[in-house]
Tab-separated table of C-alpha atoms in Angstrom:
chain	number	residue	atom	x	y	z
A	1008	ASP	CA	-2.309	16.952	-30.915
A	1009	THR	CA	-5.755	18.317	-30.161
A	1010	GLY	CA	-5.640	17.634	-26.446
A	1011	VAL	CA	-5.289	20.099	-23.596
A	1012	SER	CA	-1.927	21.837	-23.720
A	1013	GLN	CA	-0.060	23.602	-20.936
A	1014	ASN	CA	2.936	25.913	-21.024
A	1015	PRO	CA	5.552	25.907	-19.778
A	1016	ARG	CA	5.988	22.259	-18.874
A	1017	HIS	CA	8.553	23.075	-16.237
A	1018	LYS	CA	9.257	26.246	-14.296
A	1019	ILE	CA	11.966	26.895	-11.741
A	1020	THR	CA	11.724	30.142	-9.848
A	1021	LYS	CA	13.125	31.766	-6.769
A	1022	ARG	CA	11.000	32.395	-3.728
A	1023	GLY	CA	9.226	35.715	-3.950
A	1024	GLN	CA	9.011	35.798	-7.737
A	1025	ASN	CA	5.762	35.802	-9.694
A	1026	VAL	CA	4.950	33.048	-12.172
A	1027	THR	CA	2.240	32.601	-14.780
A	1028	PHE	CA	1.089	29.392	-16.418
A	1029	ARG	CA	-1.037	28.993	-19.505
A	1030	CYS	CA	-3.620	26.363	-20.402
A	1031	ASP	CA	-5.174	25.867	-23.823
A	1032	PRO	CA	-8.260	23.666	-23.594
A	1033	ILE	CA	-9.663	21.416	-26.264
A	1034	SER	CA	-11.424	23.494	-28.868
A	1035	GLU	CA	-15.073	24.219	-28.050
A	1036	HIS	CA	-14.766	22.997	-24.479
A	1037	ASN	CA	-16.488	25.640	-22.420
A	1038	ARG	CA	-15.437	24.359	-18.978
A	1039	LEU	CA	-11.869	24.715	-17.786
A	1040	TYR	CA	-10.454	23.504	-14.486
A	1041	TRP	CA	-7.237	24.021	-12.544
A	1042	TYR	CA	-5.903	21.467	-10.071
A	1043	ARG	CA	-2.681	21.241	-8.091
A	1044	GLN	CA	-0.882	18.015	-7.259
A	1045	THR	CA	1.890	17.644	-4.716
A	1046	LEU	CA	4.094	14.603	-4.267
A	1047	GLY	CA	2.207	11.592	-2.995
A	1048	GLN	CA	-1.170	13.278	-3.223
A	1049	GLY	CA	-4.010	13.260	-5.665
A	1050	PRO	CA	-4.951	16.358	-7.655
A	1051	GLU	CA	-6.511	19.092	-5.530
A	1052	PHE	CA	-9.146	21.389	-7.002
A	1053	LEU	CA	-8.234	25.063	-7.336
A	1054	THR	CA	-10.826	26.733	-9.537
A	1055	TYR	CA	-12.976	26.350	-12.626
A	1056	PHE	CA	-14.538	28.420	-15.404
A	1057	GLN	CA	-17.603	28.264	-17.563
A	1058	ASN	CA	-16.491	30.214	-20.617
A	1059	GLU	CA	-14.967	33.395	-19.150
A	1060	ALA	CA	-16.845	33.235	-15.843
A	1061	GLN	CA	-15.014	31.883	-12.824
A	1062	LEU	CA	-17.648	29.732	-11.124
A	1063	GLU	CA	-15.861	28.358	-8.115
A	1064	LYS	CA	-12.610	28.892	-6.283
A	1065	SER	CA	-11.184	26.682	-3.584
A	1066	ARG	CA	-11.100	28.156	-0.095
A	1067	LEU	CA	-7.615	26.725	0.143
A	1068	LEU	CA	-6.453	29.092	-2.554
A	1069	SER	CA	-4.672	32.054	-1.069
A	1070	ASP	CA	-4.957	35.589	-2.401
A	1071	ARG	CA	-1.590	35.109	-4.089
A	1072	PHE	CA	-3.281	32.897	-6.664
A	1073	SER	CA	-5.379	34.307	-9.468
A	1074	ALA	CA	-6.799	32.735	-12.591
A	1075	GLU	CA	-8.349	34.255	-15.677
A	1076	ARG	CA	-10.008	33.105	-18.844
A	1077	PRO	CA	-10.547	36.418	-20.592
A	1078	LYS	CA	-12.103	35.319	-23.868
A	1079	GLY	CA	-13.431	31.978	-22.796
A	1080	SER	CA	-10.646	30.140	-24.559
A	1081	PHE	CA	-7.190	29.823	-22.952
A	1082	SER	CA	-6.655	30.424	-19.260
A	1083	THR	CA	-3.787	31.716	-17.157
A	1084	LEU	CA	-2.934	30.932	-13.555
A	1085	GLU	CA	-0.704	33.425	-11.780
A	1086	ILE	CA	1.044	32.917	-8.481
A	1087	GLN	CA	2.440	36.043	-6.849
A	1088	ARG	CA	5.282	36.076	-4.334
A	1089	THR	CA	5.907	32.362	-4.680
A	1090	GLU	CA	6.718	30.267	-1.621
A	1091	GLN	CA	8.427	26.911	-1.395
A	1092	GLY	CA	5.099	25.343	-0.511
A	1093	ASP	CA	3.827	26.292	-3.958
A	1094	SER	CA	6.117	23.702	-5.520
A	1095	ALA	CA	3.770	21.250	-7.222
A	1096	MET	CA	2.389	20.024	-10.509
A	1097	TYR	CA	-0.337	22.347	-11.791
A	1098	LEU	CA	-2.885	20.534	-13.918
A	1099	CYS	CA	-5.438	21.976	-16.273
A	1100	ALA	CA	-8.483	20.106	-17.560
A	1101	SER	CA	-11.353	20.950	-19.866
A	1102	SER	CA	-14.786	19.512	-20.592
A	1103	ARG	CA	-17.424	20.070	-23.222
A	1104	GLY	CA	-20.198	20.872	-20.811
A	1105	GLN	CA	-21.688	20.741	-17.384
A	1106	GLY	CA	-22.362	17.543	-15.519
A	1107	VAL	CA	-20.785	14.194	-14.914
A	1108	LEU	CA	-21.522	12.855	-18.375
A	1109	TYR	CA	-18.912	15.266	-19.728
A	1110	GLU	CA	-15.441	13.894	-19.191
A	1111	GLN	CA	-12.691	16.147	-17.890
A	1112	TYR	CA	-9.657	15.879	-20.176
A	1113	PHE	CA	-6.379	16.657	-18.481
A	1114	GLY	CA	-3.296	18.374	-19.783
A	1115	PRO	CA	0.276	17.231	-19.146
A	1116	GLY	CA	0.735	19.713	-16.328
A	1117	THR	CA	3.248	22.406	-15.438
A	1118	ARG	CA	5.775	21.416	-12.809
A	1119	LEU	CA	6.730	24.351	-10.589
A	1120	THR	CA	9.816	24.272	-8.413
A	1121	VAL	CA	10.343	27.160	-6.014
A	1122	THR	CA	13.895	27.414	-4.685
B	840	ALA	CA	-16.204	17.426	4.799
B	841	GLN	CA	-16.150	15.512	1.552
B	842	ARG	CA	-13.299	13.082	1.304
B	843	VAL	CA	-12.019	10.190	-0.792
B	844	THR	CA	-9.848	7.559	0.836
B	845	GLN	CA	-7.630	5.086	-0.956
B	846	PRO	CA	-6.002	3.061	1.804
B	847	GLU	CA	-3.328	1.376	-0.282
B	848	LYS	CA	-0.425	3.340	-1.702
B	849	LEU	CA	0.907	0.311	-3.545
B	850	LEU	CA	-0.666	-2.905	-4.742
B	851	SER	CA	1.543	-5.566	-6.310
B	852	VAL	CA	0.187	-8.633	-8.060
B	853	PHE	CA	1.305	-11.178	-10.624
B	854	LYS	CA	-0.114	-11.298	-14.116
B	855	GLY	CA	-3.392	-13.190	-14.193
B	856	ALA	CA	-4.204	-12.530	-10.537
B	857	PRO	CA	-7.386	-10.700	-9.513
B	858	VAL	CA	-7.092	-7.063	-8.567
B	859	GLU	CA	-9.164	-4.907	-6.253
B	860	LEU	CA	-8.261	-1.278	-5.640
B	861	LYS	CA	-10.163	0.107	-2.708
B	862	CYS	CA	-11.935	3.453	-2.578
B	863	ASN	CA	-14.147	4.845	0.160
B	864	TYR	CA	-15.820	8.224	0.181
B	865	SER	CA	-17.410	10.574	2.625
B	866	TYR	CA	-20.328	12.650	1.308
B	867	SER	CA	-23.832	13.063	2.651
B	868	GLY	CA	-25.440	13.749	-0.720
B	869	SER	CA	-25.786	11.697	-3.863
B	870	PRO	CA	-22.260	11.108	-5.147
B	871	GLU	CA	-20.847	10.663	-8.597
B	872	LEU	CA	-17.761	8.454	-8.544
B	873	PHE	CA	-14.962	8.033	-11.041
B	874	TRP	CA	-11.736	6.145	-11.519
B	875	TYR	CA	-8.892	7.950	-13.255
B	876	VAL	CA	-5.673	6.295	-14.387
B	877	GLN	CA	-2.225	7.644	-15.146
B	878	TYR	CA	0.141	5.404	-17.086
B	879	SER	CA	3.862	6.076	-17.023
B	880	ARG	CA	4.728	9.353	-18.785
B	881	GLN	CA	1.109	9.921	-19.797
B	882	ARG	CA	-1.494	12.364	-18.633
B	883	LEU	CA	-4.322	11.607	-16.252
B	884	GLN	CA	-7.308	10.080	-18.029
B	885	LEU	CA	-10.747	8.836	-17.150
B	886	LEU	CA	-11.025	5.065	-16.806
B	887	LEU	CA	-14.650	4.705	-15.839
B	888	ARG	CA	-17.543	6.397	-14.060
B	889	HIS	CA	-20.206	4.727	-11.999
B	890	ILE	CA	-23.111	6.378	-13.782
B	891	SER	CA	-22.182	4.611	-17.016
B	892	ARG	CA	-22.053	1.176	-15.389
B	893	GLU	CA	-19.488	0.140	-17.969
B	894	SER	CA	-16.493	-2.156	-18.106
B	895	ILE	CA	-13.331	-0.595	-19.499
B	896	LYS	CA	-10.218	-2.671	-20.221
B	897	GLY	CA	-11.758	-5.414	-18.102
B	898	PHE	CA	-12.177	-3.153	-15.076
B	899	THR	CA	-15.481	-2.685	-13.274
B	900	ALA	CA	-16.526	-0.702	-10.236
B	901	ASP	CA	-19.768	-0.830	-8.288
B	902	LEU	CA	-21.029	1.973	-6.130
B	903	ASN	CA	-22.043	0.671	-2.720
B	904	LYS	CA	-23.836	3.502	-0.937
B	905	GLY	CA	-24.278	1.472	2.235
B	906	GLU	CA	-20.547	0.984	2.602
B	907	THR	CA	-19.722	4.289	0.848
B	908	SER	CA	-17.319	2.429	-1.410
B	909	PHE	CA	-16.430	2.324	-5.099
B	910	HIS	CA	-13.803	-0.380	-5.387
B	911	LEU	CA	-12.168	-1.056	-8.756
B	912	LYS	CA	-11.911	-4.692	-9.782
B	913	LYS	CA	-10.400	-6.766	-12.535
B	914	PRO	CA	-10.482	-10.563	-12.530
B	915	PHE	CA	-7.187	-11.099	-14.369
B	916	ALA	CA	-4.507	-8.430	-14.199
B	917	GLN	CA	-2.274	-7.690	-17.184
B	918	GLU	CA	1.188	-6.140	-17.180
B	919	GLU	CA	-0.157	-3.147	-19.104
B	920	ASP	CA	-2.472	-2.374	-16.182
B	921	SER	CA	0.522	-1.142	-14.210
B	922	ALA	CA	-0.230	2.503	-13.479
B	923	MET	CA	-1.370	4.995	-10.861
B	924	TYR	CA	-5.097	4.829	-10.139
B	925	TYR	CA	-7.097	7.644	-8.567
B	926	CYS	CA	-10.621	7.478	-7.255
B	927	ALA	CA	-12.544	10.756	-7.526
B	928	LEU	CA	-15.826	12.162	-6.253
B	929	SER	CA	-18.095	14.795	-7.744
B	930	MET	CA	-20.962	16.305	-5.819
B	931	VAL	CA	-24.321	17.881	-6.559
B	932	ASN	CA	-24.196	21.323	-8.195
B	933	THR	CA	-20.484	21.297	-8.860
B	934	ASP	CA	-18.233	19.697	-11.420
B	935	LYS	CA	-15.085	19.888	-9.355
B	936	LEU	CA	-13.470	16.563	-8.586
B	937	ILE	CA	-12.185	15.481	-5.204
B	938	PHE	CA	-9.428	12.936	-5.626
B	939	GLY	CA	-8.004	10.299	-3.355
B	940	THR	CA	-4.278	9.972	-2.833
B	941	GLY	CA	-3.978	7.240	-5.425
B	942	THR	CA	-2.877	3.611	-5.527
B	943	ARG	CA	0.045	2.441	-7.603
B	944	LEU	CA	-0.694	-0.919	-9.213
B	945	GLN	CA	2.290	-3.025	-10.193
B	946	VAL	CA	1.629	-6.153	-12.226
B	947	PHE	CA	4.592	-8.508	-12.420
B	948	PRO	CA	5.056	-11.016	-15.263
């Protein structure tokens, strides 16, 4: 499968713990996006990268969230001191380039449950 | 603020009936609009984008800037169209997508 992959697929953690998710984009896709989706809502933008540069970060994203893409390939999203409100599906997407002609391809998501 | 509204959470039709999934947006600039679809147990995928003016799987959508709408239409629904449909907006100078809350389409035999 050469699509976007995300690990783990499911994560259950206790409130206050730190969690890290990984996204592997499609090979040679230089744009990588993170979205969050809660029950009954559409995906909500978190941040995106052009290669290793983080170009935009949602103002809704608290300081507990951090994302990296150190070598311009895979990316990690870390949530520190998790709260129950962080429970959601975290989606990663990648695209070949900039602009609306380049489709964003989504991964299967990581479902986070904070107890 | 930029916003995408999908007023219907659920739309149920019988096979062969016409379908229209509504989408309205709020954005003062020149928008780019998309429809994404998520079939059961599958990942989110692009269905169509207004800039391409294409028909995919029999679906079409026309951008109406006067009414700020991008409704998705299909003249004859099929059972395999049953899925979750999301309308999304992209704005000038950013590739981030703003999604609506989605409409679940159920097509009964």
